[in-house]
Amino acid sequence: DEHYSDWHPEHLAWRTLRGEPLAKGTVWFADEWVGPLRVSSRFFVEDAEPGRFFAYRVGFPSSLVRAGGSFRLVPGPGGCVLIEEVRLGFAIPVIGRLIDRLLAIVLPIDEFRRHIREEGENLAGLLASPAVR
């Protein structure tokens, strides 16, 4: 919780509301900017492997666009690889494609990509820092 704002300059606040950090069943609140869009919502951990993986879904209002994602750490020689996945959109035949195209017009998708890339770079630096350990 204490390093959330260190992770990215657009991160404003994070509070674990229920559960152990990043364990299945955990609920947290996060508030951040993604370019011009402010994302402020509850997040629900749906699956987790401690120290390796967690998947989440985002609460209302982001749940209206079926927002969710996951973080996975894959060990490798000399370190690990971080895989961050973010999902938005609908898996409904025909209508889902139309809604997804509308979301691509309305949401700042390039800003989400930039933000996620920067989160990965910043997280690598934080994890390598002795102050975080």
PDB file of C-alpha atoms in Angstrom:
ATOM      1  CA  ASP A   1       0.000   0.000   0.000  1.00  0.00           C
ATOM      2  CA  GLU A   2       2.761   2.469   0.934  1.00  0.00           C
ATOM      3  CA  HIS A   3       4.554   2.254  -2.454  1.00  0.00           C
ATOM      4  CA  TYR A   4       1.568   2.774  -4.768  1.00  0.00           C
ATOM      5  CA  SER A   5       2.305   6.439  -5.462  1.00  0.00           C
ATOM      6  CA  ASP A   6       6.013   5.579  -5.965  1.00  0.00           C
ATOM      7  CA  TRP A   7       5.015   3.091  -8.660  1.00  0.00           C
ATOM      8  CA  HIS A   8       3.739   5.714 -11.117  1.00  0.00           C
ATOM      9  CA  PRO A   9       3.391   9.521 -10.900  1.00  0.00           C
ATOM     10  CA  GLU A  10      -0.258   9.250 -12.024  1.00  0.00           C
ATOM     11  CA  HIS A  11      -1.146   7.037  -9.040  1.00  0.00           C
ATOM     12  CA  LEU A  12      -3.012   8.987  -6.370  1.00  0.00           C
ATOM     13  CA  ALA A  13      -4.202   6.551  -3.674  1.00  0.00           C
ATOM     14  CA  TRP A  14      -4.467   2.829  -2.816  1.00  0.00           C
ATOM     15  CA  ARG A  15      -6.107   1.258   0.220  1.00  0.00           C
ATOM     16  CA  THR A  16      -6.570  -2.422   0.924  1.00  0.00           C
ATOM     17  CA  LEU A  17     -10.171  -2.614   2.105  1.00  0.00           C
ATOM     18  CA  ARG A  18     -10.488  -6.323   2.870  1.00  0.00           C
ATOM     19  CA  GLY A  19      -8.196  -9.336   2.862  1.00  0.00           C
ATOM     20  CA  GLU A  20      -4.474  -9.842   2.616  1.00  0.00           C
ATOM     21  CA  PRO A  21      -2.704  -7.801  -0.075  1.00  0.00           C
ATOM     22  CA  LEU A  22      -3.195  -9.387  -3.506  1.00  0.00           C
ATOM     23  CA  ALA A  23      -4.637 -12.680  -2.182  1.00  0.00           C
ATOM     24  CA  LYS A  24      -7.803 -14.237  -3.610  1.00  0.00           C
ATOM     25  CA  GLY A  25     -10.823 -12.408  -2.183  1.00  0.00           C
ATOM     26  CA  THR A  26      -8.922  -9.191  -1.468  1.00  0.00           C
ATOM     27  CA  VAL A  27     -10.689  -5.922  -2.222  1.00  0.00           C
ATOM     28  CA  TRP A  28      -8.738  -2.713  -2.705  1.00  0.00           C
ATOM     29  CA  PHE A  29      -9.554   0.838  -3.716  1.00  0.00           C
ATOM     30  CA  ALA A  30      -7.316   2.633  -6.214  1.00  0.00           C
ATOM     31  CA  ASP A  31      -7.433   6.149  -7.588  1.00  0.00           C
ATOM     32  CA  GLU A  32      -5.210   7.173 -10.493  1.00  0.00           C
ATOM     33  CA  TRP A  33      -4.991   9.137 -13.701  1.00  0.00           C
ATOM     34  CA  VAL A  34      -4.487   7.400 -17.025  1.00  0.00           C
ATOM     35  CA  GLY A  35      -3.710  10.392 -19.210  1.00  0.00           C
ATOM     36  CA  PRO A  36      -6.873  12.538 -19.174  1.00  0.00           C
ATOM     37  CA  LEU A  37      -9.056   9.810 -17.612  1.00  0.00           C
ATOM     38  CA  ARG A  38      -9.370   9.428 -13.843  1.00  0.00           C
ATOM     39  CA  VAL A  39      -9.843   5.804 -12.774  1.00  0.00           C
ATOM     40  CA  SER A  40     -11.209   5.569  -9.252  1.00  0.00           C
ATOM     41  CA  SER A  41     -12.744   2.258  -8.258  1.00  0.00           C
ATOM     42  CA  ARG A  42     -12.745  -0.873  -6.148  1.00  0.00           C
ATOM     43  CA  PHE A  43     -10.783  -3.854  -7.449  1.00  0.00           C
ATOM     44  CA  PHE A  44     -11.595  -7.474  -6.589  1.00  0.00           C
ATOM     45  CA  VAL A  45      -8.926 -10.212  -6.684  1.00  0.00           C
ATOM     46  CA  GLU A  46     -10.540 -13.231  -8.324  1.00  0.00           C
ATOM     47  CA  ASP A  47      -7.547 -15.573  -8.488  1.00  0.00           C
ATOM     48  CA  ALA A  48      -4.047 -15.553  -7.023  1.00  0.00           C
ATOM     49  CA  GLU A  49      -0.836 -17.526  -6.663  1.00  0.00           C
ATOM     50  CA  PRO A  50       1.123 -15.712  -3.919  1.00  0.00           C
ATOM     51  CA  GLY A  51       4.269 -14.060  -5.235  1.00  0.00           C
ATOM     52  CA  ARG A  52       3.562 -15.102  -8.843  1.00  0.00           C
ATOM     53  CA  PHE A  53       0.125 -14.115 -10.120  1.00  0.00           C
ATOM     54  CA  PHE A  54      -3.141 -12.358  -9.403  1.00  0.00           C
ATOM     55  CA  ALA A  55      -6.181 -11.632 -11.559  1.00  0.00           C
ATOM     56  CA  TYR A  56      -8.699  -8.923 -10.764  1.00  0.00           C
ATOM     57  CA  ARG A  57     -11.911  -7.356 -11.950  1.00  0.00           C
ATOM     58  CA  VAL A  58     -12.754  -3.706 -11.535  1.00  0.00           C
ATOM     59  CA  GLY A  59     -15.901  -2.572  -9.736  1.00  0.00           C
ATOM     60  CA  PHE A  60     -18.461   0.020 -10.764  1.00  0.00           C
ATOM     61  CA  PRO A  61     -18.327   2.209 -12.858  1.00  0.00           C
ATOM     62  CA  SER A  62     -15.492   0.462 -14.768  1.00  0.00           C
ATOM     63  CA  SER A  63     -17.428  -2.803 -14.532  1.00  0.00           C
ATOM     64  CA  LEU A  64     -19.747  -1.317 -17.172  1.00  0.00           C
ATOM     65  CA  VAL A  65     -16.984  -1.944 -19.735  1.00  0.00           C
ATOM     66  CA  ARG A  66     -16.000  -5.283 -18.141  1.00  0.00           C
ATOM     67  CA  ALA A  67     -12.616  -3.996 -16.970  1.00  0.00           C
ATOM     68  CA  GLY A  68     -10.161  -6.415 -15.396  1.00  0.00           C
ATOM     69  CA  GLY A  69      -6.727  -7.868 -15.794  1.00  0.00           C
ATOM     70  CA  SER A  70      -3.830  -9.687 -14.217  1.00  0.00           C
ATOM     71  CA  PHE A  71      -0.187  -9.484 -13.203  1.00  0.00           C
ATOM     72  CA  ARG A  72       2.119 -12.472 -13.589  1.00  0.00           C
ATOM     73  CA  LEU A  73       5.767 -12.791 -12.533  1.00  0.00           C
ATOM     74  CA  VAL A  74       7.608 -15.513 -14.472  1.00  0.00           C
ATOM     75  CA  PRO A  75      10.972 -16.493 -12.941  1.00  0.00           C
ATOM     76  CA  GLY A  76      13.905 -16.708 -15.313  1.00  0.00           C
ATOM     77  CA  PRO A  77      17.667 -16.694 -15.273  1.00  0.00           C
ATOM     78  CA  GLY A  78      18.903 -13.599 -13.445  1.00  0.00           C
ATOM     79  CA  GLY A  79      15.451 -12.215 -12.654  1.00  0.00           C
ATOM     80  CA  CYS A  80      11.872 -12.469 -13.782  1.00  0.00           C
ATOM     81  CA  VAL A  81       9.472 -11.251 -16.458  1.00  0.00           C
ATOM     82  CA  LEU A  82       6.419  -9.201 -15.510  1.00  0.00           C
ATOM     83  CA  ILE A  83       3.352  -9.774 -17.674  1.00  0.00           C
ATOM     84  CA  GLU A  84       0.544  -7.281 -17.113  1.00  0.00           C
ATOM     85  CA  GLU A  85      -2.746  -7.805 -18.917  1.00  0.00           C
ATOM     86  CA  VAL A  86      -5.677  -5.383 -18.979  1.00  0.00           C
ATOM     87  CA  ARG A  87      -9.042  -6.270 -20.476  1.00  0.00           C
ATOM     88  CA  LEU A  88     -11.896  -4.035 -21.548  1.00  0.00           C
ATOM     89  CA  GLY A  89     -14.867  -4.954 -23.683  1.00  0.00           C
ATOM     90  CA  PHE A  90     -17.487  -7.546 -24.386  1.00  0.00           C
ATOM     91  CA  ALA A  91     -17.474 -11.118 -25.717  1.00  0.00           C
ATOM     92  CA  ILE A  92     -20.982 -10.897 -27.156  1.00  0.00           C
ATOM     93  CA  PRO A  93     -21.332 -11.939 -30.825  1.00  0.00           C
ATOM     94  CA  VAL A  94     -21.889  -9.006 -33.215  1.00  0.00           C
ATOM     95  CA  ILE A  95     -22.992  -6.490 -30.549  1.00  0.00           C
ATOM     96  CA  GLY A  96     -19.742  -6.985 -28.602  1.00  0.00           C
ATOM     97  CA  ARG A  97     -17.672  -5.938 -31.625  1.00  0.00           C
ATOM     98  CA  LEU A  98     -19.744  -2.793 -32.075  1.00  0.00           C
ATOM     99  CA  ILE A  99     -19.452  -1.864 -28.404  1.00  0.00           C
ATOM    100  CA  ASP A 100     -15.691  -2.591 -28.460  1.00  0.00           C
ATOM    101  CA  ARG A 101     -15.252  -0.244 -31.454  1.00  0.00           C
ATOM    102  CA  LEU A 102     -17.159   2.471 -29.603  1.00  0.00           C
ATOM    103  CA  LEU A 103     -14.973   1.958 -26.522  1.00  0.00           C
ATOM    104  CA  ALA A 104     -11.848   2.277 -28.689  1.00  0.00           C
ATOM    105  CA  ILE A 105     -13.118   5.672 -29.891  1.00  0.00           C
ATOM    106  CA  VAL A 106     -14.194   6.952 -26.464  1.00  0.00           C
ATOM    107  CA  LEU A 107     -11.398   5.618 -24.213  1.00  0.00           C
ATOM    108  CA  PRO A 108      -7.778   6.839 -24.431  1.00  0.00           C
ATOM    109  CA  ILE A 109      -6.400   3.395 -25.411  1.00  0.00           C
ATOM    110  CA  ASP A 110      -2.933   4.775 -26.279  1.00  0.00           C
ATOM    111  CA  GLU A 111      -2.794   6.397 -22.832  1.00  0.00           C
ATOM    112  CA  PHE A 112      -3.638   3.043 -21.203  1.00  0.00           C
ATOM    113  CA  ARG A 113      -0.825   1.399 -23.184  1.00  0.00           C
ATOM    114  CA  ARG A 114       1.632   4.134 -22.179  1.00  0.00           C
ATOM    115  CA  HIS A 115       0.593   3.961 -18.541  1.00  0.00           C
ATOM    116  CA  ILE A 116       0.917   0.156 -18.420  1.00  0.00           C
ATOM    117  CA  ARG A 117       4.348   0.257 -20.106  1.00  0.00           C
ATOM    118  CA  GLU A 118       5.545   2.877 -17.601  1.00  0.00           C
ATOM    119  CA  GLU A 119       4.130   0.855 -14.691  1.00  0.00           C
ATOM    120  CA  GLY A 120       6.214  -2.127 -15.797  1.00  0.00           C
ATOM    121  CA  GLU A 121       9.376  -0.063 -16.106  1.00  0.00           C
ATOM    122  CA  ASN A 122       8.797   1.680 -12.761  1.00  0.00           C
ATOM    123  CA  LEU A 123       7.924  -1.564 -10.968  1.00  0.00           C
ATOM    124  CA  ALA A 124      11.176  -3.148 -12.149  1.00  0.00           C
ATOM    125  CA  GLY A 125      13.071  -0.189 -10.675  1.00  0.00           C
ATOM    126  CA  LEU A 126      11.139  -0.352  -7.401  1.00  0.00           C
ATOM    127  CA  LEU A 127      11.713  -4.077  -6.976  1.00  0.00           C
ATOM    128  CA  ALA A 128      15.439  -3.602  -7.585  1.00  0.00           C
ATOM    129  CA  SER A 129      15.615  -0.842  -4.954  1.00  0.00           C
ATOM    130  CA  PRO A 130      16.899  -1.832  -1.489  1.00  0.00           C
ATOM    131  CA  ALA A 131      14.440   0.688   0.057  1.00  0.00           C
ATOM    132  CA  VAL A 132      11.446  -1.446  -1.045  1.00  0.00           C
ATOM    133  CA  ARG A 133      12.705  -4.756   0.327  1.00  0.00           C
TER     134      ARG A 133
END
